[in-house]
mmCIF file with all atom_site columns, C-alpha atoms in Angstrom:
data_model
loop_
_atom_site.group_PDB
_atom_site.id
_atom_site.type_symbol
_atom_site.label_atom_id
_atom_site.label_alt_id
_atom_site.label_comp_id
_atom_site.label_asym_id
_atom_site.label_entity_id
_atom_site.label_seq_id
_atom_site.pdbx_PDB_ins_code
_atom_site.Cartn_x
_atom_site.Cartn_y
_atom_site.Cartn_z
_atom_site.occupancy
_atom_site.B_iso_or_equiv
_atom_site.pdbx_formal_charge
_atom_site.auth_seq_id
_atom_site.auth_comp_id
_atom_site.auth_asym_id
_atom_site.auth_atom_id
_atom_site.pdbx_PDB_model_num
ATOM 1   C CA . MET A 1 1   ? 29.114 68.290 0.115   1.00 75.00 ? 1   MET A CA 1
ATOM 2   C CA . MET A 1 2   ? 26.368 65.814 -0.735  1.00 77.00 ? 2   MET A CA 1
ATOM 3   C CA . GLN A 1 3   ? 23.875 67.257 -3.534  1.00 81.00 ? 3   GLN A CA 1
ATOM 4   C CA . LEU A 1 4   ? 22.770 70.215 -5.115  1.00 84.00 ? 4   LEU A CA 1
ATOM 5   C CA . THR A 1 5   ? 19.115 71.151 -4.640  1.00 91.00 ? 5   THR A CA 1
ATOM 6   C CA . PRO A 1 6   ? 18.253 74.092 -7.204  1.00 94.00 ? 6   PRO A CA 1
ATOM 7   C CA . PHE A 1 7   ? 14.327 75.937 -6.192  1.00 95.00 ? 7   PHE A CA 1
ATOM 8   C CA . LEU A 1 8   ? 12.289 75.702 -9.966  1.00 95.00 ? 8   LEU A CA 1
ATOM 9   C CA . PRO A 1 9   ? 9.762  78.365 -9.068  1.00 95.00 ? 9   PRO A CA 1
ATOM 10  C CA . VAL A 1 10  ? 6.454  77.577 -11.041 1.00 94.00 ? 10  VAL A CA 1
ATOM 11  C CA . ARG A 1 11  ? 3.136  78.635 -11.701 1.00 93.00 ? 11  ARG A CA 1
ATOM 12  C CA . ASP A 1 12  ? 1.286  75.407 -10.604 1.00 95.00 ? 12  ASP A CA 1
ATOM 13  C CA . VAL A 1 13  ? 3.806  73.727 -7.750  1.00 97.00 ? 13  VAL A CA 1
ATOM 14  C CA . GLU A 1 14  ? 0.452  70.765 -8.118  1.00 97.00 ? 14  GLU A CA 1
ATOM 15  C CA . GLU A 1 15  ? 1.177  70.856 -11.828 1.00 96.00 ? 15  GLU A CA 1
ATOM 16  C CA . ALA A 1 16  ? 4.786  70.416 -11.698 1.00 97.00 ? 16  ALA A CA 1
ATOM 17  C CA . VAL A 1 17  ? 4.474  67.984 -9.594  1.00 98.00 ? 17  VAL A CA 1
ATOM 18  C CA . ARG A 1 18  ? 2.272  65.734 -11.203 1.00 97.00 ? 18  ARG A CA 1
ATOM 19  C CA . PHE A 1 19  ? 5.065  66.494 -14.512 1.00 98.00 ? 19  PHE A CA 1
ATOM 20  C CA . TYR A 1 20  ? 8.299  65.431 -13.214 1.00 98.00 ? 20  TYR A CA 1
ATOM 21  C CA . GLU A 1 21  ? 6.133  62.811 -11.280 1.00 98.00 ? 21  GLU A CA 1
ATOM 22  C CA . ALA A 1 22  ? 4.549  61.292 -14.425 1.00 97.00 ? 22  ALA A CA 1
ATOM 23  C CA . VAL A 1 23  ? 7.277  61.762 -17.188 1.00 97.00 ? 23  VAL A CA 1
ATOM 24  C CA . LEU A 1 24  ? 10.956 62.074 -15.142 1.00 97.00 ? 24  LEU A CA 1
ATOM 25  C CA . GLY A 1 25  ? 9.906  60.106 -12.564 1.00 97.00 ? 25  GLY A CA 1
ATOM 26  C CA . PHE A 1 26  ? 10.779 61.851 -9.560  1.00 98.00 ? 26  PHE A CA 1
ATOM 27  C CA . LYS A 1 27  ? 8.679  61.209 -6.052  1.00 98.00 ? 27  LYS A CA 1
ATOM 28  C CA . CYS A 1 28  ? 7.656  64.053 -4.198  1.00 98.00 ? 28  CYS A CA 1
ATOM 29  C CA . THR A 1 29  ? 8.686  63.557 -0.597  1.00 97.00 ? 29  THR A CA 1
ATOM 30  C CA . ALA A 1 30  ? 7.306  66.670 0.818   1.00 97.00 ? 30  ALA A CA 1
ATOM 31  C CA . ARG A 1 31  ? 4.986  69.204 0.258   1.00 96.00 ? 31  ARG A CA 1
ATOM 32  C CA . ARG A 1 32  ? 2.935  72.570 1.824   1.00 96.00 ? 32  ARG A CA 1
ATOM 33  C CA . ALA A 1 33  ? 1.557  75.340 0.230   1.00 94.00 ? 33  ALA A CA 1
ATOM 34  C CA . GLY A 1 34  ? 3.739  76.478 -2.533  1.00 96.00 ? 34  GLY A CA 1
ATOM 35  C CA . TYR A 1 35  ? 5.984  74.292 -2.263  1.00 98.00 ? 35  TYR A CA 1
ATOM 36  C CA . ALA A 1 36  ? 6.921  71.076 -2.815  1.00 98.00 ? 36  ALA A CA 1
ATOM 37  C CA . HIS A 1 37  ? 10.498 68.556 -2.374  1.00 98.00 ? 37  HIS A CA 1
ATOM 38  C CA . LEU A 1 38  ? 10.963 66.140 -5.581  1.00 98.00 ? 38  LEU A CA 1
ATOM 39  C CA . LYS A 1 39  ? 13.460 63.422 -5.875  1.00 97.00 ? 39  LYS A CA 1
ATOM 40  C CA . ARG A 1 40  ? 14.965 60.722 -7.968  1.00 96.00 ? 40  ARG A CA 1
ATOM 41  C CA . ASP A 1 41  ? 18.240 59.292 -7.182  1.00 93.00 ? 41  ASP A CA 1
ATOM 42  C CA . GLN A 1 42  ? 20.589 61.284 -6.540  1.00 92.00 ? 42  GLN A CA 1
ATOM 43  C CA . VAL A 1 43  ? 19.097 64.400 -7.730  1.00 94.00 ? 43  VAL A CA 1
ATOM 44  C CA . ALA A 1 44  ? 16.887 66.516 -5.862  1.00 96.00 ? 44  ALA A CA 1
ATOM 45  C CA . LEU A 1 45  ? 14.399 69.638 -7.105  1.00 97.00 ? 45  LEU A CA 1
ATOM 46  C CA . ARG A 1 46  ? 13.046 72.072 -4.823  1.00 97.00 ? 46  ARG A CA 1
ATOM 47  C CA . ILE A 1 47  ? 9.052  73.379 -6.530  1.00 97.00 ? 47  ILE A CA 1
ATOM 48  C CA . ILE A 1 48  ? 8.065  77.273 -5.352  1.00 96.00 ? 48  ILE A CA 1
ATOM 49  C CA . SER A 1 49  ? 5.148  78.571 -6.464  1.00 95.00 ? 49  SER A CA 1
ATOM 50  C CA . ALA A 1 50  ? 6.992  81.624 -8.687  1.00 92.00 ? 50  ALA A CA 1
ATOM 51  C CA . ALA A 1 51  ? 6.559  85.697 -7.407  1.00 88.00 ? 51  ALA A CA 1
ATOM 52  C CA . ALA A 1 52  ? 2.756  87.128 -8.574  1.00 88.00 ? 52  ALA A CA 1
ATOM 53  C CA . GLY A 1 53  ? 3.303  88.616 -12.160 1.00 86.00 ? 53  GLY A CA 1
ATOM 54  C CA . LYS A 1 54  ? 5.966  86.932 -13.086 1.00 86.00 ? 54  LYS A CA 1
ATOM 55  C CA . ASP A 1 55  ? 5.985  84.756 -16.417 1.00 86.00 ? 55  ASP A CA 1
ATOM 56  C CA . MET A 1 56  ? 6.927  81.553 -15.864 1.00 81.00 ? 56  MET A CA 1
ATOM 57  C CA . GLY A 1 57  ? 6.166  81.070 -20.305 1.00 80.00 ? 57  GLY A CA 1
ATOM 58  C CA . SER A 1 58  ? 8.743  83.560 -21.171 1.00 81.00 ? 58  SER A CA 1
ATOM 59  C CA . PRO A 1 59  ? 12.085 82.319 -21.897 1.00 78.00 ? 59  PRO A CA 1
ATOM 60  C CA . ASP A 1 60  ? 13.154 85.333 -20.199 1.00 81.00 ? 60  ASP A CA 1
ATOM 61  C CA . SER A 1 61  ? 12.322 83.393 -17.235 1.00 80.00 ? 61  SER A CA 1
ATOM 62  C CA . GLN A 1 62  ? 14.235 80.033 -18.184 1.00 86.00 ? 62  GLN A CA 1
ATOM 63  C CA . LEU A 1 63  ? 16.369 78.044 -15.917 1.00 92.00 ? 63  LEU A CA 1
ATOM 64  C CA . HIS A 1 64  ? 18.473 75.434 -17.304 1.00 94.00 ? 64  HIS A CA 1
ATOM 65  C CA . LEU A 1 65  ? 19.376 72.108 -15.399 1.00 95.00 ? 65  LEU A CA 1
ATOM 66  C CA . TYR A 1 66  ? 22.318 69.640 -16.885 1.00 96.00 ? 66  TYR A CA 1
ATOM 67  C CA . VAL A 1 67  ? 21.426 66.098 -14.796 1.00 95.00 ? 67  VAL A CA 1
ATOM 68  C CA . ASP A 1 68  ? 24.850 63.409 -15.613 1.00 95.00 ? 68  ASP A CA 1
ATOM 69  C CA . VAL A 1 69  ? 23.304 60.108 -15.194 1.00 95.00 ? 69  VAL A CA 1
ATOM 70  C CA . ASP A 1 70  ? 25.615 56.970 -15.683 1.00 94.00 ? 70  ASP A CA 1
ATOM 71  C CA . ASP A 1 71  ? 23.519 55.237 -18.740 1.00 96.00 ? 71  ASP A CA 1
ATOM 72  C CA . VAL A 1 72  ? 21.435 58.856 -21.051 1.00 97.00 ? 72  VAL A CA 1
ATOM 73  C CA . ASP A 1 73  ? 20.295 55.664 -22.551 1.00 97.00 ? 73  ASP A CA 1
ATOM 74  C CA . GLN A 1 74  ? 19.207 53.712 -20.627 1.00 97.00 ? 74  GLN A CA 1
ATOM 75  C CA . LEU A 1 75  ? 16.958 56.144 -18.679 1.00 97.00 ? 75  LEU A CA 1
ATOM 76  C CA . TYR A 1 76  ? 16.415 57.375 -22.326 1.00 98.00 ? 76  TYR A CA 1
ATOM 77  C CA . ASN A 1 77  ? 14.674 54.182 -23.097 1.00 98.00 ? 77  ASN A CA 1
ATOM 78  C CA . GLU A 1 78  ? 13.245 53.797 -19.466 1.00 97.00 ? 78  GLU A CA 1
ATOM 79  C CA . LEU A 1 79  ? 11.105 57.498 -20.341 1.00 97.00 ? 79  LEU A CA 1
ATOM 80  C CA . LYS A 1 80  ? 10.360 57.511 -23.792 1.00 97.00 ? 80  LYS A CA 1
ATOM 81  C CA . GLU A 1 81  ? 7.035  56.603 -23.586 1.00 97.00 ? 81  GLU A CA 1
ATOM 82  C CA . ALA A 1 82  ? 6.329  59.412 -21.260 1.00 97.00 ? 82  ALA A CA 1
ATOM 83  C CA . LEU A 1 83  ? 8.049  62.085 -23.172 1.00 97.00 ? 83  LEU A CA 1
ATOM 84  C CA . SER A 1 84  ? 6.362  60.849 -26.536 1.00 96.00 ? 84  SER A CA 1
ATOM 85  C CA . GLU A 1 85  ? 2.974  62.230 -25.060 1.00 96.00 ? 85  GLU A CA 1
ATOM 86  C CA . LEU A 1 86  ? 4.445  65.835 -24.657 1.00 96.00 ? 86  LEU A CA 1
ATOM 87  C CA . PRO A 1 87  ? 3.415  68.732 -27.069 1.00 94.00 ? 87  PRO A CA 1
ATOM 88  C CA . GLU A 1 88  ? 6.141  69.162 -29.961 1.00 91.00 ? 88  GLU A CA 1
ATOM 89  C CA . ASN A 1 89  ? 9.529  70.744 -29.494 1.00 92.00 ? 89  ASN A CA 1
ATOM 90  C CA . ARG A 1 90  ? 9.561  70.028 -25.066 1.00 95.00 ? 90  ARG A CA 1
ATOM 91  C CA . CYS A 1 91  ? 11.301 66.882 -25.881 1.00 97.00 ? 91  CYS A CA 1
ATOM 92  C CA . LYS A 1 92  ? 14.660 66.857 -27.650 1.00 97.00 ? 92  LYS A CA 1
ATOM 93  C CA . PRO A 1 93  ? 15.506 62.576 -28.550 1.00 97.00 ? 93  PRO A CA 1
ATOM 94  C CA . LEU A 1 94  ? 18.903 61.931 -28.129 1.00 97.00 ? 94  LEU A CA 1
ATOM 95  C CA . PHE A 1 95  ? 22.156 62.282 -29.391 1.00 97.00 ? 95  PHE A CA 1
ATOM 96  C CA . ASN A 1 96  ? 25.047 63.143 -29.677 1.00 97.00 ? 96  ASN A CA 1
ATOM 97  C CA . THR A 1 97  ? 26.924 66.693 -29.112 1.00 95.00 ? 97  THR A CA 1
ATOM 98  C CA . THR A 1 98  ? 30.340 67.929 -30.182 1.00 94.00 ? 98  THR A CA 1
ATOM 99  C CA . TYR A 1 99  ? 31.768 68.589 -26.821 1.00 93.00 ? 99  TYR A CA 1
ATOM 100 C CA . GLY A 1 100 ? 31.745 64.220 -26.245 1.00 94.00 ? 100 GLY A CA 1
ATOM 101 C CA . ARG A 1 101 ? 28.316 63.656 -24.646 1.00 96.00 ? 101 ARG A CA 1
ATOM 102 C CA . ARG A 1 102 ? 25.321 62.126 -25.399 1.00 97.00 ? 102 ARG A CA 1
ATOM 103 C CA . GLU A 1 103 ? 22.006 63.505 -24.811 1.00 97.00 ? 103 GLU A CA 1
ATOM 104 C CA . PHE A 1 104 ? 18.375 64.145 -25.147 1.00 98.00 ? 104 PHE A CA 1
ATOM 105 C CA . HIS A 1 105 ? 16.328 67.499 -23.345 1.00 98.00 ? 105 HIS A CA 1
ATOM 106 C CA . VAL A 1 106 ? 12.929 68.031 -22.225 1.00 97.00 ? 106 VAL A CA 1
ATOM 107 C CA . ILE A 1 107 ? 11.835 71.375 -20.784 1.00 95.00 ? 107 ILE A CA 1
ATOM 108 C CA . ASP A 1 108 ? 9.125  71.645 -18.737 1.00 94.00 ? 108 ASP A CA 1
ATOM 109 C CA . ASN A 1 109 ? 5.609  73.406 -18.521 1.00 92.00 ? 109 ASN A CA 1
ATOM 110 C CA . ASP A 1 110 ? 7.478  76.532 -17.106 1.00 92.00 ? 110 ASP A CA 1
ATOM 111 C CA . VAL A 1 111 ? 10.470 76.549 -19.719 1.00 91.00 ? 111 VAL A CA 1
ATOM 112 C CA . THR A 1 112 ? 12.251 75.286 -17.625 1.00 94.00 ? 112 THR A CA 1
ATOM 113 C CA . LEU A 1 113 ? 15.533 73.471 -19.277 1.00 95.00 ? 113 LEU A CA 1
ATOM 114 C CA . ILE A 1 114 ? 16.653 70.094 -18.737 1.00 96.00 ? 114 ILE A CA 1
ATOM 115 C CA . SER A 1 115 ? 19.154 68.161 -20.217 1.00 96.00 ? 115 SER A CA 1
ATOM 116 C CA . PHE A 1 116 ? 20.062 64.701 -19.520 1.00 97.00 ? 116 PHE A CA 1
ATOM 117 C CA . GLY A 1 117 ? 23.224 63.195 -20.765 1.00 97.00 ? 117 GLY A CA 1
ATOM 118 C CA . SER A 1 118 ? 27.079 60.756 -20.403 1.00 97.00 ? 118 SER A CA 1
ATOM 119 C CA . PRO A 1 119 ? 29.434 60.828 -21.626 1.00 95.00 ? 119 PRO A CA 1
ATOM 120 C CA . GLN A 1 120 ? 29.619 59.093 -25.280 1.00 93.00 ? 120 GLN A CA 1
ATOM 121 C CA . LYS A 1 121 ? 30.212 55.709 -25.414 1.00 82.00 ? 121 LYS A CA 1
ATOM 122 C CA . ARG A 1 122 ? 33.569 55.142 -27.847 1.00 74.00 ? 122 ARG A CA 1
ATOM 123 C CA . GLU A 1 123 ? 34.231 52.239 -30.273 1.00 63.00 ? 123 GLU A CA 1
ATOM 124 C CA . PHE A 1 124 ? 37.686 50.587 -30.135 1.00 55.00 ? 124 PHE A CA 1
ATOM 125 C CA . GLU A 1 125 ? 38.681 48.462 -33.388 1.00 42.00 ? 125 GLU A CA 1
#
């Protein structure tokens, strides 16, 4: 296997592409009506138009993606300026979990939750 590329339904493909490029640093590699393929490093997403009448703002529509990264602090610092422009409650800054991960979370315009994380660094005495 090479990689997993989820399909994410969205209200507006163009708006979603702008979000993923401007805020999270993805690059659009292909686009056609109702579809876009985005990629950053080894992570790819396929953005598709949601079914007519689907309420993409509803928590019932929420998807959750978890992206493992080498250094979550470095990525957060790279994205920090763009993340600070998001509306309140759309980004949870860096934190340590009880299960040994260091993470930050972002919610896109269609309530998809994207978690970025790496193992907590352990300091030895």
